Amino acid sequence: MRRLIPLAITFVVGTVLIVSVFTPPLENIERTFTLFFDIIAVFAFFLGGGNLLRVHISKLRRRKQDWGFSVVTIVGFLGMLMIGLFKLGGSGNIAAPVDETGSLFYIIFDAVLVPLQSTMYSLLAFFVASASYRAFRAKNREATLLLIAAFVILLGRTPFGTMVSGWIPEWLSIAQIPNLAIWIMNSPNLAGQRAILIGIGLGVISMSLRLILGIERSYLGDDNA
Amino acid sequence: MPLTCPTASGGSRSIRNLKPLQFIVCALLVVGSLGQVNAQSDSTILFDSAMNALAPVTSLLAADHKYDNGERIDLSWIPSIDDQPVNGKITGYGVYRLTNAGNPALIADLPSGSSTFSDDNVEPGSDYSYYIVARSAYESAVSVRTAPLSPQREWLNLNRGFLFLIAALISAAVIYFVQSAKRGKKLFVRKISGLEAIDDAVGRATEMGRPVLFIPGIHDMDDVQTLAALTILGRVSRTIADYDTKIFMPVARSLVMTAARETIKASYQAAGRPDAYSDDMVSYVTDEQFGYVAAVDGLMVREKPATVFLLGSFFAESLILAETGNSVGAIQIAGTARPAQLPFFIAACDFTLIGEELFAASAYLAGEPRQLGSLKGQDVGKAVAMVVIVVGALAATLGEAWDISFMQNIYHWLSSVFSSN
Amino acid sequence: MSTRTKEILVVAIVAALFLIFYLRKVFGAPPVLFPGTVSILVVSVIGLSLLWILIRTLAGRYVERRVVFLYVGIAVTLPLFMTLSQKVSVAPEVQGVFSSFEKLSAGSKVLVSFDYDPPSAPELQPMAEACLYYCFEHDLKVIIMGLWPQGPMQANLALQKVLNDERISQKNLQYGVDYVNLGFQAGNEFVIQRMGSEFRSMFPADFRGTPYEEIPLVTNIRNFSNIDYSFNIGSGYPGTREWVQIAVDRYGLKLGAGNTAVQTTEMYPYLRAGQLAGIVGGMSGAAEFEFLTKWIGNATKFMLAQSVAHMIVISFVIIGNVAFFVGRRTRERKS
Amino acid sequence: MDHFALWLAAFFTLGIYSFLYKDNPWYKLCEAIFVGISAGYWVVTLFWDNFHGKFWVHKFEDWWLWIGAALGVLMLMRLFPKIGWISRWALAFIVGATSGLWMMNYFSSNIMRQVQDAVLPLFGTGFEASFGAILANIVVAVGTIAGLVYFFFSKEHKGVFGGTARVGILFLMVTFGASFGYTVMGRMSLLIGRIDFLFSDWLGLIR
């Protein structure tokens, strides 16, 4: 019974959504269910946020290594929570959006989160380089193609690409590196992307059916729990 | 007003009762009259625009939008002959509506040159009639008024008929093979190297006494890729429970945390070791993309996992995580259905599940006949897609290059079938 | 000395340096620029050290990834101090954007849409500045708007910089008369659609809250037909594609585009079809555009950094392959 | 920007970059701040946007929103071990909704749309296509088919079929290499933006 009801819920909800695609009077149900999801996610945050606090408080209590940083996390979390929920340090207008320009919430977002985000994002520049260094090696046929394609595109996007292949005559202009780069992007790349996309579509259909029909039920836990 | 159009008002008044054939005839009449307009306007336009009052729009038609929930009425008309690209007098059109024969209200302002409008602020059960005011800088001209019309609610969207048929075909194939596998038919499934490696990877973590790190992407449960990641987690955590390895699973969404705990707990129970399970295996970090990445990167260098799973929906963080994982010497098994991130996983991880393989993984790992049957069903979908592409491309090539009309028909039919979505 | 002491020492020295630099700035010292010879020297040193790494690799001693990181950092940082004048050859698509600007007479109205956010700013902000500079310098009237929430803020940053330039500040331009920022409007392509009939319906007031009809510059602007030229600076959706499909195709707006490098290839079809007057693509396009408009700004400065960083990545791909083949040879010899 | 904000931003920027050398207390501090503040930021945003904006404001006119809230409360039942199992109902709802919703979305955007785009005359209308375009069309068609063959699960990759599958892998590899090479330049400009902040806005060393 404990298992049957969830399976039934999944089946009914999934089926209704599939049918709604073909049934105009049901077309709003997608939006409704998305709203439900958003509301459930807020409730779930009690569990997530609670867990975050629990983990760091227990680190603090047991004086585990680096517990000092847990204090910082807890203070940051609770502080931001208070400022945002009670709209502290804003314009005083309770109806104003929480992130109105000039409010404390906005200032912290701007002065703390924005630099952290963009710096973390920019780490990619380093990792792109180290990954190219390590991965683009002509180990076998597949890796060689990976290397060649990446190399042509890389070269094609610098003035260097024009320099090294500028001598190629006009009638063979396709072999000039910038042109070759564009050709690779538009032809073999397009084919590969298309095959991947079609495959993904089929994979999703098959997995959704397994879930809706209750063939895949690992997420539901055990019968005796 | 030198122009009259045979369908102007009569057509619109009875449009609701038109049968399809009549509708076509009516539409042809409209098209025909358009030709007449042009033919006449050549000779009359100068005279008309110079001397006469502003011409209103003609052939105003109001029709229920087909296959919707009765929430839209489509209007179409022939623009005023004073609406010319060069030296035209029309500055714009105002669309007016009368609801249940009440007072007219302006519902839209359209630029010159427009000839259609969709009113999507209507309800079934009310009657609406429309007229259009063509405006110039100095004067305006009112068109005839359409007969009252109420939008219809349809229960089936026949525009999506082919979408339904093809979806039903593929679903039926999946279900058929699931059933036939259930009845004991042997199915072959090829090896997927990334999945073959899972046991070894977990075993390695056990031998080295280091934990397994499982990252289910950064999206919430409303992304199918996250669901795929959790179904794989179900199998992986079973192996982990059997081997008695440590698992860490930091997540970026509270719901994913809840679902993942449920999944791992079930695996431990199935392995007969429910007391070895702890909620601490899964922990929520933050919803913020890069905040999560910062924390996971830190966790990787501090805990030095022997095995890292990166399965689910990833964005820019894919490479940051995979490179850090690589730097601590972990075996990495990645998989995503976001084509833009696949190259980074291919470059930085030991095994990568490419798109479809991510969704097939849990079925493959389960090894259960019914699950494997669904994979065979997917292949039918691929076969259909391939056949359509080959036949379609051949027909298109023969038809368009050699001008064979039969082939052209096939080509256009296929195009129309697959554009029904 | 232990590693730890060394590390602390390095951090202390760097921190002290930063503090000195900062005080230097506070007391109004000018920026540092390497003279040409030093720049050439620096580039040669970087090149030679890469060669040295290659030789080490041939000898079987491989570099670790932190060395790669260091090189990326250097490759991006040092060029920012350099004055190497790269030969600027202007691509035809950039020239196309500029020629359309050149054809405008003083007083023409230019619509500039800022459809991007800070992550794309390194590539796009220079285009915005150059465009604004050219418009102000040639007495064109500028109407700014954004389909991205942070677009108009980027516009204000660009305005601030350009208006403070001495060539422009002496013109004493008036907000509301010579330029206006209408702000952000949500609704993506529908905003463009509605603007096709009436700007005011989408922008009842500018970003400061001044009602549309009280702004002298725009009172007489009804829709796209009153706009002489438009420049869209975009990094995705909504962006150039939507402007082309609606404003250009349906309302006949004349449009030039500024895009990130990643996005540019997707826009070439529109250029070939004549729907776009031109495209300024990525950092290199921005540098060319700066050259044409005589606003030497960040793109020219960043361009060198980007090229050098790119070359570093290419060099390390080559070094990586050398390492692989050397490694294979030694492995084969052993077996 | 005033001095404090500049130094704060510089402190965070350098703290994150220090991770490239190795894990250290500075990075840990940045990480702790990042996690704490961003988690708080998201709770607040979710609360105002989703709970307040989508539920609380409409709680009387749209009665059915209470179903969502009820499911949310079911989710919270996990806090009580005895009736924790009931939270699976909410989970079941989410799983059903996600799979039902995306099944059709992926079907129309990934399968119908892609197949439609793939059905094209290889030589153009009346042989008008250039040699390059014809070659490109054929490459795209062959590559798509070979790529799909690679994804076949229920047939062994042997013989002609296996050969085609291997061609498919090669196409996928070119795709991955090209996409990777394509993004390098954009990634570099992110870093340039940060470095410019450090040396121009903060230290004033460059213009």
CSV table of N, CA and C in Angstrom, one decimal, chain C residues 7 18-19 21-22 24-26 31-32 66 69 72 76-77 80-81 119 122-123 261-262 265 283 296-297 301-302 305-306 309-310 313, chain D residues 2-3 6-7 14 20-22 25-26 181-186 188-193 195-196 199-207:
chain,number,residue,atom,x,y,z
C,7,GLU,N,56.0,30.2,1.6
C,7,GLU,CA,54.7,30.6,1.1
C,7,GLU,C,54.2,31.9,1.9
C,18,PHE,N,50.9,45.1,-3.1
C,18,PHE,CA,49.5,45.6,-3.4
C,18,PHE,C,49.2,46.8,-2.7
C,19,LEU,N,49.6,46.8,-1.4
C,19,LEU,CA,49.3,48.0,-0.6
C,19,LEU,C,50.0,49.2,-1.1
C,21,PHE,N,51.0,49.7,-4.2
C,21,PHE,CA,50.3,50.1,-5.5
C,21,PHE,C,49.1,50.9,-5.2
C,22,TYR,N,48.3,50.4,-4.2
C,22,TYR,CA,47.0,51.0,-3.9
C,22,TYR,C,47.3,52.4,-3.4
C,24,ARG,N,49.8,54.3,-4.0
C,24,ARG,CA,50.2,55.0,-5.2
C,24,ARG,C,49.0,55.5,-6.0
C,25,LYS,N,48.0,54.6,-6.1
C,25,LYS,CA,46.8,55.1,-6.9
C,25,LYS,C,46.1,56.2,-6.1
C,26,VAL,N,46.0,56.0,-4.8
C,26,VAL,CA,45.2,57.0,-3.9
C,26,VAL,C,45.9,58.3,-4.0
C,31,PRO,N,48.9,55.5,-14.4
C,31,PRO,CA,49.1,54.1,-14.7
C,31,PRO,C,50.5,53.8,-15.3
C,32,VAL,N,50.8,52.5,-15.2
C,32,VAL,CA,52.1,52.1,-15.7
C,32,VAL,C,51.9,51.6,-17.1
C,66,ARG,N,50.1,23.4,-12.5
C,66,ARG,CA,50.2,24.7,-11.9
C,66,ARG,C,51.0,25.6,-12.8
C,69,PHE,N,48.7,27.0,-15.3
C,69,PHE,CA,47.9,28.1,-14.7
C,69,PHE,C,48.7,29.4,-14.7
C,72,VAL,N,48.9,31.0,-18.0
C,72,VAL,CA,47.6,31.6,-18.4
C,72,VAL,C,47.5,33.0,-17.7
C,76,VAL,N,47.6,36.7,-19.6
C,76,VAL,CA,46.4,37.6,-19.5
C,76,VAL,C,46.9,38.9,-18.9
C,77,THR,N,47.8,38.8,-17.9
C,77,THR,CA,48.1,40.0,-17.2
C,77,THR,C,49.1,41.0,-17.9
C,80,LEU,N,48.3,43.5,-20.7
C,80,LEU,CA,47.5,44.7,-20.3
C,80,LEU,C,48.4,45.9,-20.0
C,81,PHE,N,49.6,45.6,-19.8
C,81,PHE,CA,50.6,46.7,-19.5
C,81,PHE,C,51.3,47.2,-20.8
C,119,PRO,N,28.9,39.2,-17.2
C,119,PRO,CA,29.8,38.3,-17.7
C,119,PRO,C,30.3,38.5,-19.1
C,122,PRO,N,33.4,42.1,-20.7
C,122,PRO,CA,34.8,42.3,-21.3
C,122,PRO,C,34.8,42.4,-22.8
C,123,GLU,N,33.9,41.6,-23.5
C,123,GLU,CA,33.9,41.7,-24.9
C,123,GLU,C,33.0,42.8,-25.5
C,261,ALA,N,32.1,36.6,-29.3
C,261,ALA,CA,32.8,35.8,-30.3
C,261,ALA,C,32.0,34.5,-30.5
C,262,VAL,N,31.5,33.9,-29.4
C,262,VAL,CA,30.8,32.6,-29.5
C,262,VAL,C,29.6,32.7,-30.3
C,265,THR,N,29.2,33.5,-35.2
C,265,THR,CA,28.9,32.6,-36.3
C,265,THR,C,27.5,32.4,-36.6
C,283,MET,N,36.2,40.2,-29.1
C,283,MET,CA,37.2,41.2,-28.8
C,283,MET,C,37.9,41.8,-30.0
C,296,ILE,N,40.1,54.7,-28.4
C,296,ILE,CA,41.0,53.6,-28.1
C,296,ILE,C,40.7,53.1,-26.7
C,297,GLY,N,40.0,52.1,-26.5
C,297,GLY,CA,39.5,51.7,-25.2
C,297,GLY,C,40.0,50.3,-24.8
C,301,LYS,N,43.1,47.2,-25.7
C,301,LYS,CA,43.9,46.8,-24.6
C,301,LYS,C,43.8,45.3,-24.3
C,302,PHE,N,42.6,44.8,-24.3
C,302,PHE,CA,42.3,43.4,-24.0
C,302,PHE,C,42.7,42.4,-25.2
C,305,ALA,N,45.9,40.7,-24.9
C,305,ALA,CA,45.8,39.6,-23.8
C,305,ALA,C,45.1,38.4,-24.3
C,306,GLN,N,44.1,38.6,-25.0
C,306,GLN,CA,43.3,37.4,-25.5
C,306,GLN,C,44.1,36.6,-26.5
C,309,ALA,N,46.9,34.8,-24.7
C,309,ALA,CA,46.3,33.7,-23.9
C,309,ALA,C,46.0,32.5,-24.9
C,310,HIS,N,45.4,32.8,-26.0
C,310,HIS,CA,45.1,31.8,-27.0
C,310,HIS,C,46.3,31.1,-27.5
C,313,VAL,N,47.5,28.6,-24.9
C,313,VAL,CA,46.7,27.4,-25.0
C,313,VAL,C,47.2,26.5,-26.1
D,2,ASP,N,33.7,52.7,-3.3
D,2,ASP,CA,34.6,53.2,-2.2
D,2,ASP,C,35.6,52.1,-1.8
D,3,HIS,N,36.6,52.6,-1.0
D,3,HIS,CA,37.7,51.7,-0.7
D,3,HIS,C,37.4,50.4,-0.1
D,6,LEU,N,36.1,48.0,-2.8
D,6,LEU,CA,37.2,47.5,-3.7
D,6,LEU,C,38.0,46.5,-3.0
D,7,TRP,N,38.4,46.7,-1.8
D,7,TRP,CA,39.3,45.8,-1.1
D,7,TRP,C,38.6,44.5,-0.9
D,14,LEU,N,41.3,37.4,-5.1
D,14,LEU,CA,42.6,36.7,-4.9
D,14,LEU,C,42.4,35.4,-4.1
D,20,LEU,N,44.1,27.9,-6.9
D,20,LEU,CA,44.8,27.3,-8.0
D,20,LEU,C,46.2,26.7,-7.6
D,21,TYR,N,46.8,27.4,-6.6
D,21,TYR,CA,48.0,26.9,-6.1
D,21,TYR,C,47.8,25.7,-5.2
D,22,LYS,N,47.0,25.9,-4.2
D,22,LYS,CA,46.5,24.8,-3.4
D,22,LYS,C,45.5,25.2,-2.4
D,25,PRO,N,43.7,28.4,3.9
D,25,PRO,CA,42.7,29.0,4.8
D,25,PRO,C,42.0,30.2,4.1
D,26,TRP,N,42.7,30.9,3.3
D,26,TRP,CA,42.1,32.1,2.6
D,26,TRP,C,40.9,31.6,1.7
D,181,GLY,N,37.2,23.8,-28.7
D,181,GLY,CA,38.1,24.8,-29.2
D,181,GLY,C,37.4,26.1,-29.3
D,182,TYR,N,36.1,26.0,-29.6
D,182,TYR,CA,35.3,27.2,-29.9
D,182,TYR,C,35.1,28.0,-28.6
D,183,THR,N,35.0,27.4,-27.5
D,183,THR,CA,34.7,28.2,-26.2
D,183,THR,C,35.9,28.8,-25.6
D,184,VAL,N,37.2,28.4,-26.0
D,184,VAL,CA,38.3,28.8,-25.3
D,184,VAL,C,38.4,30.4,-25.2
D,185,MET,N,38.1,31.0,-26.4
D,185,MET,CA,38.3,32.5,-26.4
D,185,MET,C,37.3,33.2,-25.4
D,186,GLY,N,36.1,32.7,-25.4
D,186,GLY,CA,35.1,33.3,-24.5
D,186,GLY,C,35.6,33.1,-23.0
D,188,MET,N,38.6,32.9,-21.9
D,188,MET,CA,39.7,33.8,-21.6
D,188,MET,C,39.2,35.2,-21.3
D,189,SER,N,38.1,35.7,-22.0
D,189,SER,CA,37.7,37.0,-21.8
D,189,SER,C,37.1,37.2,-20.4
D,190,LEU,N,36.6,36.1,-19.8
D,190,LEU,CA,36.1,36.1,-18.4
D,190,LEU,C,37.3,36.5,-17.5
D,191,LEU,N,38.4,35.8,-17.7
D,191,LEU,CA,39.5,36.0,-16.9
D,191,LEU,C,40.1,37.5,-17.1
D,192,ILE,N,40.1,37.9,-18.3
D,192,ILE,CA,40.6,39.2,-18.6
D,192,ILE,C,39.8,40.2,-17.8
D,193,GLY,N,38.5,40.0,-17.7
D,193,GLY,CA,37.6,40.9,-17.0
D,193,GLY,C,38.0,41.0,-15.5
D,195,ILE,N,41.0,40.2,-14.2
D,195,ILE,CA,42.4,40.7,-14.1
D,195,ILE,C,42.3,42.3,-14.3
D,196,ASP,N,41.5,42.7,-15.2
D,196,ASP,CA,41.4,44.1,-15.4
D,196,ASP,C,40.8,44.8,-14.1
D,199,PHE,N,43.9,45.0,-11.6
D,199,PHE,CA,45.0,46.0,-11.9
D,199,PHE,C,44.5,47.3,-12.3
D,200,SER,N,43.3,47.4,-12.7
D,200,SER,CA,42.8,48.8,-13.2
D,200,SER,C,41.9,49.4,-12.1
D,201,ASP,N,40.8,48.8,-11.7
D,201,ASP,CA,39.9,49.4,-10.8
D,201,ASP,C,40.5,49.4,-9.4
D,202,TRP,N,41.2,48.3,-9.0
D,202,TRP,CA,41.7,48.2,-7.6
D,202,TRP,C,43.0,48.9,-7.5
D,203,LEU,N,44.0,48.5,-8.2
D,203,LEU,CA,45.4,49.0,-8.0
D,203,LEU,C,45.7,50.2,-8.9
D,204,GLY,N,44.9,50.4,-9.9
D,204,GLY,CA,45.2,51.6,-10.8
D,204,GLY,C,46.5,51.5,-11.5
D,205,LEU,N,47.0,50.3,-11.7
D,205,LEU,CA,48.3,50.2,-12.4
D,205,LEU,C,48.2,50.3,-13.9
D,206,ILE,N,47.0,49.9,-14.4
D,206,ILE,CA,46.8,50.1,-15.9
D,206,ILE,C,45.6,51.0,-16.1
D,207,ARG,N,45.6,51.5,-17.3
D,207,ARG,CA,44.6,52.5,-17.6
D,207,ARG,C,43.2,51.8,-17.6
